[in-house]
XYZ file of C-alpha atoms in Angstrom:
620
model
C 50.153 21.448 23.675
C 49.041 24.422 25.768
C 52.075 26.210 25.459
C 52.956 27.746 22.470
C 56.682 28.185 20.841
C 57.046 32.001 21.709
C 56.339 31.657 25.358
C 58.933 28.347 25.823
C 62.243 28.894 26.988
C 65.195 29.181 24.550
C 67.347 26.484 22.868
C 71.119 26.531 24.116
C 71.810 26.883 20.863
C 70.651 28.191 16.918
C 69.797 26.665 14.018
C 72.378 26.035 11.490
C 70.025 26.791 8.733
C 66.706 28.368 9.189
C 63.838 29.539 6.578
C 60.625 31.367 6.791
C 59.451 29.765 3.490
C 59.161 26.373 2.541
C 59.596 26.866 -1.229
C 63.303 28.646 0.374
C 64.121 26.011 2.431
C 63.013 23.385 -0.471
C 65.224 25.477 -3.275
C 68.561 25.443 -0.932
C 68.061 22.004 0.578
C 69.523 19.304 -1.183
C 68.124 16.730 1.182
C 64.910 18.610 1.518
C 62.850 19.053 -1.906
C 59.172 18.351 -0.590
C 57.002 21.402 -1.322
C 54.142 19.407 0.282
C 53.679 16.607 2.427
C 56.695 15.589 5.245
C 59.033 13.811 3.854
C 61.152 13.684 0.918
C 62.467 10.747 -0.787
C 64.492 10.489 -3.853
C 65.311 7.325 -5.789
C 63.122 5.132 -3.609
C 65.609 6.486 -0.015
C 64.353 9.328 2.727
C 66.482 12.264 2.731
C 64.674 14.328 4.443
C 61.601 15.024 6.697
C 59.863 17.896 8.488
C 58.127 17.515 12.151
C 55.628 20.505 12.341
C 52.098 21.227 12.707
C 50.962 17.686 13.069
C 51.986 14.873 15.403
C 50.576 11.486 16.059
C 49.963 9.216 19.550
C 53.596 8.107 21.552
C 55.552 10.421 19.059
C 58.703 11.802 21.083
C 60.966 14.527 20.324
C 64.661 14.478 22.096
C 68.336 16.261 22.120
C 69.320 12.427 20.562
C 66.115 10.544 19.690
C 63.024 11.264 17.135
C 60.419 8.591 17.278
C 58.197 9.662 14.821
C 54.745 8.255 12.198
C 55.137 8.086 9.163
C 52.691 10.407 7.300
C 49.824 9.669 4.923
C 46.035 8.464 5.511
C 44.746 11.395 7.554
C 41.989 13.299 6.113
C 40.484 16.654 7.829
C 37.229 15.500 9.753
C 34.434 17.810 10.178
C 35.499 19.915 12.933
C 38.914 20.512 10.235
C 40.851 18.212 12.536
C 43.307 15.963 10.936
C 42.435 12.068 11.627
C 43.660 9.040 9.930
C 41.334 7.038 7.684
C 43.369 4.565 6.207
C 47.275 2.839 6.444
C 50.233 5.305 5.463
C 51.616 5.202 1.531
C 53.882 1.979 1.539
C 56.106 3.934 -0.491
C 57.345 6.124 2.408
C 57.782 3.014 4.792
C 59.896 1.330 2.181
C 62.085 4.261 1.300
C 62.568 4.012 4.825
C 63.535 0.742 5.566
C 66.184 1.156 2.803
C 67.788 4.093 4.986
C 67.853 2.290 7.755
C 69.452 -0.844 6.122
C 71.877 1.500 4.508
C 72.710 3.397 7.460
C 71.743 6.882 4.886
C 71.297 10.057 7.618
C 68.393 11.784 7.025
C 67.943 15.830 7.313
C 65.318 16.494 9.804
C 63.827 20.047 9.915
C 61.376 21.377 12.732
C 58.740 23.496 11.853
C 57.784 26.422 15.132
C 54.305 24.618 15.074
C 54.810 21.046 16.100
C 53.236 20.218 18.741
C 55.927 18.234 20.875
C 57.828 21.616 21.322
C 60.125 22.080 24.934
C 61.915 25.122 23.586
C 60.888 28.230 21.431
C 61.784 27.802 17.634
C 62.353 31.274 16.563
C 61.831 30.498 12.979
C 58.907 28.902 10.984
C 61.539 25.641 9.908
C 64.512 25.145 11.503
C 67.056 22.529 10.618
C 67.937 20.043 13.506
C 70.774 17.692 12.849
C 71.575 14.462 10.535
C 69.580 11.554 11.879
C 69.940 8.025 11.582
C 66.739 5.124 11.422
C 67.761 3.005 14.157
C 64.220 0.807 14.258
C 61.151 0.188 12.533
C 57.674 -1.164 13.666
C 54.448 -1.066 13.605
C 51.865 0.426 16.149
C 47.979 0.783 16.366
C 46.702 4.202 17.081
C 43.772 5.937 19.056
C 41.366 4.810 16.618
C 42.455 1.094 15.778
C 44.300 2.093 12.841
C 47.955 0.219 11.994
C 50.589 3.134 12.344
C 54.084 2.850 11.298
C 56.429 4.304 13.594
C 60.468 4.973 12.990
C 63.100 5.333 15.492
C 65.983 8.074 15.108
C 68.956 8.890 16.314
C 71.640 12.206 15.913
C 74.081 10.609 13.576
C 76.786 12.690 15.243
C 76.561 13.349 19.019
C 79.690 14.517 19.770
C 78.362 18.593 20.055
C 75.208 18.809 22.101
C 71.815 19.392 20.235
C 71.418 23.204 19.616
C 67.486 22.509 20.312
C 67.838 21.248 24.106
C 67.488 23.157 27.871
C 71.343 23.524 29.518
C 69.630 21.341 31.789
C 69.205 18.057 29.225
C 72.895 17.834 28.840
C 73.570 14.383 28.815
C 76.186 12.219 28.603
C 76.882 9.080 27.036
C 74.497 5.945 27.286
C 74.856 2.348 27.883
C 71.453 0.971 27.697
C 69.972 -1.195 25.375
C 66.474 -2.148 24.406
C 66.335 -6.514 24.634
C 65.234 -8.149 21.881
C 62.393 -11.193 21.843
C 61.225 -13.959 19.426
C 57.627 -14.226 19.026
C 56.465 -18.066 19.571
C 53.656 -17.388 17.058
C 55.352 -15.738 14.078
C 58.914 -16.296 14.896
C 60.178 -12.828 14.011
C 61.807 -10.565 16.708
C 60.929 -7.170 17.857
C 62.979 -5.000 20.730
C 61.153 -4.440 24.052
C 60.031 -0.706 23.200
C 57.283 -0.398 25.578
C 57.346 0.462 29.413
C 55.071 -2.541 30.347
C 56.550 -4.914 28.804
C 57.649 -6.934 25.504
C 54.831 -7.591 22.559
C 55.159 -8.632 18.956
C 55.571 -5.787 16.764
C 55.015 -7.871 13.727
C 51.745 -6.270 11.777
C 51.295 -9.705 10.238
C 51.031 -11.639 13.432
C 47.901 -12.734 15.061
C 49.650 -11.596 18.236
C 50.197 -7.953 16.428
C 50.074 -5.436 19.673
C 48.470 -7.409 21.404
C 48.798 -6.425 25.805
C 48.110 -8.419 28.553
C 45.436 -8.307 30.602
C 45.303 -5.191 32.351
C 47.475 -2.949 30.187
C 45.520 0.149 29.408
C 46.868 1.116 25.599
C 45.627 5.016 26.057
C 48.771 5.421 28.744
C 51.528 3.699 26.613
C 54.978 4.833 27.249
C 58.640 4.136 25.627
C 60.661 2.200 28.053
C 63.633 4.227 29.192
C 65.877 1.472 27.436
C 64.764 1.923 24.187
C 64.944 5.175 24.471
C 68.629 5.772 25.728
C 70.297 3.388 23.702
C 72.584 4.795 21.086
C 73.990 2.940 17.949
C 77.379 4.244 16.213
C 76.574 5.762 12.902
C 78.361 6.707 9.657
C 79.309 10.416 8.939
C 77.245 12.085 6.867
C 78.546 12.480 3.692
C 77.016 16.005 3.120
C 76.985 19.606 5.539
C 74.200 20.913 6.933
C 74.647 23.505 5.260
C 75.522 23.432 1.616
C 78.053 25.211 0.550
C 78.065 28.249 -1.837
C 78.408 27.482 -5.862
C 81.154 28.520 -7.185
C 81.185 31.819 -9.184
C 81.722 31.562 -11.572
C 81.318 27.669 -12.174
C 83.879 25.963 -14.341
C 81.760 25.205 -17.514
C 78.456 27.291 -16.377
C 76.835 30.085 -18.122
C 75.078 31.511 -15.405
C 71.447 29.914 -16.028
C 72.115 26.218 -15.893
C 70.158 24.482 -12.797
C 72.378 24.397 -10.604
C 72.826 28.516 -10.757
C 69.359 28.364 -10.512
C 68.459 26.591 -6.833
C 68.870 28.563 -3.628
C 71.690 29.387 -1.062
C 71.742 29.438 2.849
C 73.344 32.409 3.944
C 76.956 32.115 4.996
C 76.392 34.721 7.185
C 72.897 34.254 8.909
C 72.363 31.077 7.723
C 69.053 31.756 6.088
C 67.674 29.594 3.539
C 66.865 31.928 0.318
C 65.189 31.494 -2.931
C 67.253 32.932 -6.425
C 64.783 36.033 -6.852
C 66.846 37.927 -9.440
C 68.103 37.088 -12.281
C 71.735 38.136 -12.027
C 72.016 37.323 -8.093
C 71.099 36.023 -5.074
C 69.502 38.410 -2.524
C 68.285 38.395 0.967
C 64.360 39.024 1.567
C 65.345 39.416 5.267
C 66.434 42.744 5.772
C 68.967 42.634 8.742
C 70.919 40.517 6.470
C 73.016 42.535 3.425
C 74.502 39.284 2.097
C 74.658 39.489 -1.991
C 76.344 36.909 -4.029
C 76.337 38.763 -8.092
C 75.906 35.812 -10.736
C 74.987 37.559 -13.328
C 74.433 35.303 -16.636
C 77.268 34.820 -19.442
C 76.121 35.198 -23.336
C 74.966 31.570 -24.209
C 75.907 31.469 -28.104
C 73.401 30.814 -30.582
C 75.328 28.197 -31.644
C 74.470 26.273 -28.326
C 71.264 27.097 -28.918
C 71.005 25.031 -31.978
C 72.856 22.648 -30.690
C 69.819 22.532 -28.491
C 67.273 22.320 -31.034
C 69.269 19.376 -33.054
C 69.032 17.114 -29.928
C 65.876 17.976 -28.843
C 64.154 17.200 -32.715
C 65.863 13.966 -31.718
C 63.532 13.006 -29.369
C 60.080 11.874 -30.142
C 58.439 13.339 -27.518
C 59.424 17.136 -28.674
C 58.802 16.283 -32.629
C 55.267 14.523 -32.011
C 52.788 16.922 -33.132
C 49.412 16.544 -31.294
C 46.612 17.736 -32.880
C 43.258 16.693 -32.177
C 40.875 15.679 -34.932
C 38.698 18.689 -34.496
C 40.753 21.633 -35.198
C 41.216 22.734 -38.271
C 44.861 23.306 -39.837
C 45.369 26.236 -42.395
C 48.957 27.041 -44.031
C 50.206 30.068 -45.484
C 53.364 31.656 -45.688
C 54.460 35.610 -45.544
C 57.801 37.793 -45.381
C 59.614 34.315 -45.489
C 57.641 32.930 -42.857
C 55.417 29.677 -42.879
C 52.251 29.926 -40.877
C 50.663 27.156 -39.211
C 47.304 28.469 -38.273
C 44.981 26.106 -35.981
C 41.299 26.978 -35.779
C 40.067 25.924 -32.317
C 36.739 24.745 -31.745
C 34.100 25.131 -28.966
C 34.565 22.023 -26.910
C 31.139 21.525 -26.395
C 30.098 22.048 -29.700
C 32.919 21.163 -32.603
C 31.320 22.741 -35.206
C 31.805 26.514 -33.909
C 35.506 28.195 -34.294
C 36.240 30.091 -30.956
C 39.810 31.363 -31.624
C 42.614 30.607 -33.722
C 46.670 29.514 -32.624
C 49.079 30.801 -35.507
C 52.697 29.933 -35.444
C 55.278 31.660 -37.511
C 58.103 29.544 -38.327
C 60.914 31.511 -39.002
C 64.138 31.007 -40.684
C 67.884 31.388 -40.068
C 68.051 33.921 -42.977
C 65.379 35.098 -41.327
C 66.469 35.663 -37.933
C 69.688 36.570 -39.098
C 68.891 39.778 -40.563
C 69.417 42.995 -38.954
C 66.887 43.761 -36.189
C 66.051 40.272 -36.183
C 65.855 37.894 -33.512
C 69.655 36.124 -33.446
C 70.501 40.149 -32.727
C 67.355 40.583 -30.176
C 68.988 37.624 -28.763
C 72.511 39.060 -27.869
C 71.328 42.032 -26.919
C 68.941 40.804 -24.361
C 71.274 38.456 -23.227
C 73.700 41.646 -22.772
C 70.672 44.019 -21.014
C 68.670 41.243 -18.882
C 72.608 40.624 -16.931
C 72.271 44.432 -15.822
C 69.159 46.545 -14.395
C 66.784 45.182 -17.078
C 64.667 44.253 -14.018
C 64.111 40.040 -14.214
C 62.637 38.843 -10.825
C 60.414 36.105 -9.940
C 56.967 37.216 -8.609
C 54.840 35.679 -6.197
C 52.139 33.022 -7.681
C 50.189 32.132 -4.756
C 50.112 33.211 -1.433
C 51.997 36.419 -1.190
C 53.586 36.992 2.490
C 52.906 33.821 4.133
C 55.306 30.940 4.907
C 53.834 29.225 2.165
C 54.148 31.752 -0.564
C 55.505 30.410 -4.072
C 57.349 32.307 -6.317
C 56.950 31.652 -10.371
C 59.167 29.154 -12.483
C 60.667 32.066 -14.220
C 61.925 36.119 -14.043
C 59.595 38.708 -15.153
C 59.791 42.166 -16.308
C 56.431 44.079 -17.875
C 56.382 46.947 -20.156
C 53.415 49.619 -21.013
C 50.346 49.383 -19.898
C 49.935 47.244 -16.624
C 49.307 43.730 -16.569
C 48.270 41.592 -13.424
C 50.212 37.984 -13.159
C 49.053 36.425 -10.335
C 49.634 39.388 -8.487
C 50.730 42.825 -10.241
C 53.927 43.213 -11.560
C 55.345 46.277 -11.977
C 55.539 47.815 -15.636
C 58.046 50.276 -16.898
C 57.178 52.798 -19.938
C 57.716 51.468 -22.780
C 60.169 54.655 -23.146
C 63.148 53.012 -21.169
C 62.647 49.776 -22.836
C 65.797 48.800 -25.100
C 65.474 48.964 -28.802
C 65.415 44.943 -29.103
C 62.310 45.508 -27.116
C 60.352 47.733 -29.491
C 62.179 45.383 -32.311
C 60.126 42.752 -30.538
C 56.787 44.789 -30.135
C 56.973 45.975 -33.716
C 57.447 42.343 -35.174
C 54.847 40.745 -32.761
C 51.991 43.614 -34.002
C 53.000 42.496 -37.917
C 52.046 38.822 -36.672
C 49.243 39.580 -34.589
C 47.765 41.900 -37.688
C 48.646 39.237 -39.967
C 47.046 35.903 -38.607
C 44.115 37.795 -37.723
C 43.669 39.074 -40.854
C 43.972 35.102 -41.809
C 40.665 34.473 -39.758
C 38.639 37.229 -41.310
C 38.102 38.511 -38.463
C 37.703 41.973 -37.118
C 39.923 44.602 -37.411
C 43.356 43.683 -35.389
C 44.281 46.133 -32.060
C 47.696 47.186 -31.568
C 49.470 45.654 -28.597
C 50.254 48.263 -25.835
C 51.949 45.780 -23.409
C 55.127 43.496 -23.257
C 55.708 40.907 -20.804
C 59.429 39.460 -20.874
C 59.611 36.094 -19.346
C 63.475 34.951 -18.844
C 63.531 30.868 -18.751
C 66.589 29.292 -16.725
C 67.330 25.736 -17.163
C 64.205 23.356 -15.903
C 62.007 26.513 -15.495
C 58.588 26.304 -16.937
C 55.267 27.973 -16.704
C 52.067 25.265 -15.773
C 49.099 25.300 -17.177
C 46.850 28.837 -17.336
C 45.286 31.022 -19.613
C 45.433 34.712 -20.487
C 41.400 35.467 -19.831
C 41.767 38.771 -17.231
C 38.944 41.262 -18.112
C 41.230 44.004 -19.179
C 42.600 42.242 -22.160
C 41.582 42.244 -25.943
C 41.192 39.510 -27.523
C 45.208 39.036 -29.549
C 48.066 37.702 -27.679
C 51.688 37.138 -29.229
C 54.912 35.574 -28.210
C 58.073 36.134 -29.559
C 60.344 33.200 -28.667
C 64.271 33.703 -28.290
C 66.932 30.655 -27.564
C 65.849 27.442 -26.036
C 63.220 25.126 -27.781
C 59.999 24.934 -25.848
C 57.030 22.710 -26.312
C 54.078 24.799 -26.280
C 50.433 22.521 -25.329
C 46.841 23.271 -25.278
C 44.421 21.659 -23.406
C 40.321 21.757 -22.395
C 39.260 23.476 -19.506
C 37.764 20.630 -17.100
C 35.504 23.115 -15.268
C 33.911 24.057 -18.804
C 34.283 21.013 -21.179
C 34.366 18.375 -18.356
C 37.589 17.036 -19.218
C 40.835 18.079 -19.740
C 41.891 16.156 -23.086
C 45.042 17.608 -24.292
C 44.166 19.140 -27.843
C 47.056 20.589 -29.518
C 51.251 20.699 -29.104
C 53.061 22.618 -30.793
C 57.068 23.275 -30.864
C 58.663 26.729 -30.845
C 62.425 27.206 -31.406
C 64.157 30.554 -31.648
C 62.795 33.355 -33.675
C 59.210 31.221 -33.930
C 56.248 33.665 -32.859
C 52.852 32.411 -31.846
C 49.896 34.458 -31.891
C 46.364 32.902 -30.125
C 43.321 35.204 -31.449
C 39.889 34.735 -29.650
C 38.604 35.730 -26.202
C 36.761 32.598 -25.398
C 39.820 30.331 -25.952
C 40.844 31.587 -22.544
C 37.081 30.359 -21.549
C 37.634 27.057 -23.104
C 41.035 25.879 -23.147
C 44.630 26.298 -20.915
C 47.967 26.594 -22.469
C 51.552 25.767 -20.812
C 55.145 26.363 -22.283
C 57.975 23.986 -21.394
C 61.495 25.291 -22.287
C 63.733 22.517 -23.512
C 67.141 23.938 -22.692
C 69.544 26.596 -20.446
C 67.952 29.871 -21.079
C 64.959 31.540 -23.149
C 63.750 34.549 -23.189
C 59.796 34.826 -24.540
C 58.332 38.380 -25.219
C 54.727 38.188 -25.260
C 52.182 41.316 -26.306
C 48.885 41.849 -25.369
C 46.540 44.836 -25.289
C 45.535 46.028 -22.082
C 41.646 47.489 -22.662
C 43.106 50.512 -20.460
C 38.578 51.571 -20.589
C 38.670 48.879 -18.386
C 40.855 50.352 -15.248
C 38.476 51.746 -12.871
C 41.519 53.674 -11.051
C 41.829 57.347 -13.149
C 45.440 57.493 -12.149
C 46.198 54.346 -12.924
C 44.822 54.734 -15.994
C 46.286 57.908 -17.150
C 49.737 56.240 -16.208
C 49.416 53.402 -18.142
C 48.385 55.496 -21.096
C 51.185 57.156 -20.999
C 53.731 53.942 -20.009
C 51.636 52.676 -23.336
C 53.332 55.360 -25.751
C 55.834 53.616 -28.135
C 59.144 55.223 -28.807
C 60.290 55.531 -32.027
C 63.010 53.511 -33.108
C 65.847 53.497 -35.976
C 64.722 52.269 -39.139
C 67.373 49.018 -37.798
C 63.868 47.961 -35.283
C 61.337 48.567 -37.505
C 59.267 45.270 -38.988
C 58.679 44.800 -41.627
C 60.849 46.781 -44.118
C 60.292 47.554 -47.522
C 62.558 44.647 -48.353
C 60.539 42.342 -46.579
C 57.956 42.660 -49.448
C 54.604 41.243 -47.856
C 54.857 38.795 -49.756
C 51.202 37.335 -48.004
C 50.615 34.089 -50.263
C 47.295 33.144 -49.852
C 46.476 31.355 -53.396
C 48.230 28.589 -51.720
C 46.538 28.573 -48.271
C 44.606 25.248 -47.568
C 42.566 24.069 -44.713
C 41.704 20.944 -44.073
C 41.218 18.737 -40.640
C 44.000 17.119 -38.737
C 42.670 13.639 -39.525
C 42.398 14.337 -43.479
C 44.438 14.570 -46.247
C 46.234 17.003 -47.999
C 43.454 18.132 -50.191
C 41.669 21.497 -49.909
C 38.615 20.710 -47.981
C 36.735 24.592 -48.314
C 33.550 23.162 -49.034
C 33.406 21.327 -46.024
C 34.676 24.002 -43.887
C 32.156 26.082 -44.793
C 29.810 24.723 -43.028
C 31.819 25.491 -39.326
C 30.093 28.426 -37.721
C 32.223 30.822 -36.054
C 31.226 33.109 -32.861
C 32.806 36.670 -32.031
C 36.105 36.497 -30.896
């Protein structure tokens, strides 16, 4: 199309809900979750699909009728053109012959870029209507390859389409498309082409199949099929969904269903949950605010939690793989798990260690402890504590993805994905420097378990707050400016925690190690090349988790002098009441190590020092 959408004429109407980003429009929409790809299908039905950048041979775009392709087999060709190589996924075609049987309406969306445009779409995806799948057939394309192509129409056509010219206004239709038996296969298909009836049947030796003369390039829908309309079920769901309830009858504030987007009552913009206690417009002409901020979730819920969860086999399967070496310890109450990671391309050299502190109840009840960290997070994170998502890949664009969870850094700088700002660690709450203090005891601790060197005092804080279903994928902390020790204190929900190889070093990505971590547990992973070798994800199990993880930021390492000298001083710890400091004199360090063994995953329990001593271990 020569034309493109800014220089068509306008719609007589708007959009009922718009977005400028997918991962918006896919967070708001209940009938449009696809990220990627064009259509969305849940439990084996279409629910949605999007018409944008890419369109296919005899695809037509009406005010009443789609006819559309069904995506799938196209691969970019070597001029970065789109072509189809092979048959669509069967999947899709099936999910939508159920619709059609069922009579389900389907959300369509239009994207500014399709190519069939007649009017200017103001917006990068605009919602159209409820559609229903009137017919389905198959085609051959261009090339020779078997297409399958769907018929829709508006579900309900009693307001004109917003996306038509003044001058499209039509009324209502009696034609109908005639229906013919094929001799050879016996199964019917409507007359849908302008020259005439053919079998439609893909199995059929007579599949598409013209008479003489018929040139396929100039194919055309015959005004019949194309004006006949078919009654159609209400849809059972708006357009626009409507604003949850606040607060929700039996919701805390961080259960998944607080945690999708909103379309804008008042522009009708599709937005993404940025902050943690409400929903905010990125598009400034709009002031719309709708204030959620979380309710305390008891820590008895939070065992609760970890009861049903240690239920499951799939959260109390430890996976360990039979090179890593196990050692146990315990200290100040705590017992440590500490797992000795090996090179993957060569077992018998220790690159880094994973330490887990399992804590206690007495333990975490205690003042300054985490059941206390807990509440009063909980308290600070539903004011200006700061929680927002930040962008993970492509920051500005229509395609731009926010992470799985809020962030909030503290002290020195630290860049994730893209940089996020850090406040001084002097207007951090006490629970924070609580935190910070208990983390560097850990950190100094299991790295004094590897006898390795001398352990570097964290400088930074990351908080991560976890709604329910949020997650963060597989990564790894390797950015230049960071030493070698990173800990994480984790508060509420149960989480899996995994390790895995690093395909583009060991060649495969075998998954190595899982560990679980419920609240008060801290983890500490010692070793620079780990991040060379292995990834790590987290997976909270519950409604809300807050993890607190330290590093030190090698500030040497920041070329920028200012930025430098600020994150010294953001770096400068506050002193705290003797309530936040860790560990007190009661805590004892009482560091056994008499009773420390090490042995290999596969072994037994027995002390297995001599053969240890033969693993070689590289500088951290």
């Amino acid at each position: 199309m020569a034309a493109t959408s800014s220089t068509l004429p306008a719609p007589i109407g708007s959009p009922p809900v718009w977005a400028e980003n997918r991962q918006a429009l896919c967070d708001a929409l209940p009938y449009f979750k696809a990220h990627e790809g064009s259509v969305y299908t849940k439990d084996k039905l279409i629910k949605g699909m999007l018409l944008n950048a890419f369109s296919s041979v005899r695809d037509y775009l009406g005010a009443e009728v789609i006819i559309t392709t069904l995506g799938g087999g196209r691969e970019k060709n070597s001029q970065g053109n789109l072509v189809r190589v092979k048959q669509a996924r069967p999947f899709v075609l099936e999910s939508c012959l159920t619709a059609m049987k069922s009579g389900t309406p389907i959300g369509i969306i239009l994207g500014k870029h399709y190519p069939g445009l007649s009017v200017e779409m103001k917006h990068a995806f605009n919602v159209l209507a409820f559609f229903s799948i009137t017919d389905v057939w198959s085609e051959k394309d261009e090339r020779g390859f078997v297409i399958h192509k769907i018929r829709l129409e508006k579900t309900d056509r009693s307001v004109p389409s917003w996306w038509q010219l003044k001058s499209e206004l039509t009324i209502a239709s009696k034609h109908a498309s005639s229906l013919v038996w094929c001799v050879d296969c016996h199964q019917g298909s409507k007359t849908v082409f302008s020259c005439g009836w053919i079998c439609l049947n893909q199995k059929c030796a007579k599949f598409f199949t013209f008479p003489a003369g018929v040139d396929t390039s100039q194919l055309t829908y015959s005004e019949d099929f194309l004006l006949e309309r078919t009654s159609h079920q209400a849809p059972q769901q708006p357009l626009q969904p409507p604003l949850p309830d606040i607060p929700m009858p039996g919701f805390l504030g961080t259960e998944k269903a607080m945690r999708d987007g909103i379309v804008c009552p008042e522009c009708h913009r599709c937005a993404r949950r940025v902050d943690w206690t409400k929903w905010t417009y990125e598009d400034p002409l709009c002031h719309f605010t709708l204030f959620a901020p979380p309710l305390p979730l008891p820590l008895i819920e939070i065992y609760v939690e970890e009861v049903e969860q240690r239920q499951k086999r799939t959260f109390e399967s430890k996976i360990l793989d039979e090179h890593i070496l196990e050692a146990r310890s315990k200290s100040n109450g705590y017992a440590i798990e500490q797992y000795l990671l090996p090179d993957p391309l060569n077992a018998c050299v220790i690159i880094g260690s994973v330490t887990v502190f399992r804590t206690t109840r007495a333990i975490n009840s205690c003042e300054g402890a985490p059941d206390r960290m807990w509440d009063l997070l909980q308290h600070d994170t539903a004011k200006n504590f700061g929680f927002k998502r930040q962008p993970a890949i492509h920051p500005g664009l229509p395609t731009e993805k926010l992470t799985r969870n809020f962030l909030q850094n503290w002290g020195a700088p630290y860049k994730f994905a893209v940089n996020v700002h850090s406040r001084p660690f002097s207007e951090a709450p006490d629970s924070l420097i609580g935190a910070l203090k208990r983390m560097q005891w850990a950190g100094r601790t299991s790295v004094d378990m590897t006898n390795d060197t001398d352990f570097v005092d964290f400088n930074e804080l990351l908080s991560i707050g976890y709604m329910e279903e949020d997650k963060i994928n597989y990564h790894d902390d390797g950015e230049d400016t960071l030493g070698p020790t990173v800990a994480t204190l984790s508060l509420g929900s149960p989480a899996l925690m995994s390790f895995k190889m690093k395909k583009s070093y060991a060649g495969g990505d075998k998954k190595v190690l899982q560990l679980t971590m419920c609240h008060g547990d801290l983890v500490v992973m010692h070793g620079t090349r780990i991040h060379q070798a292995y990834l790590h994800k987290v997976e909270p199990k519950g409604k809300r988790r807050f993890a607190l993880t330290c590093r030190n930021i090698v500030l040497e390492n920041i070329k920028d002098d200012d930025v430098r000298a600020e994150a010294a001083k953001n770096s400068i710890v506050p002193k705290v009441s003797r309530f936040w400091s860790y560990p007190k004199a009661e805590d004892g360090e009482d560091h056994e190590t008499s009773g420390r063994s090490l042995k290999r995953a596969n072994d037994d329990a027995q002390t297995t020092t001599s053969r240890t001593a033969k693993r070689s271990k590289t500088n951290a």
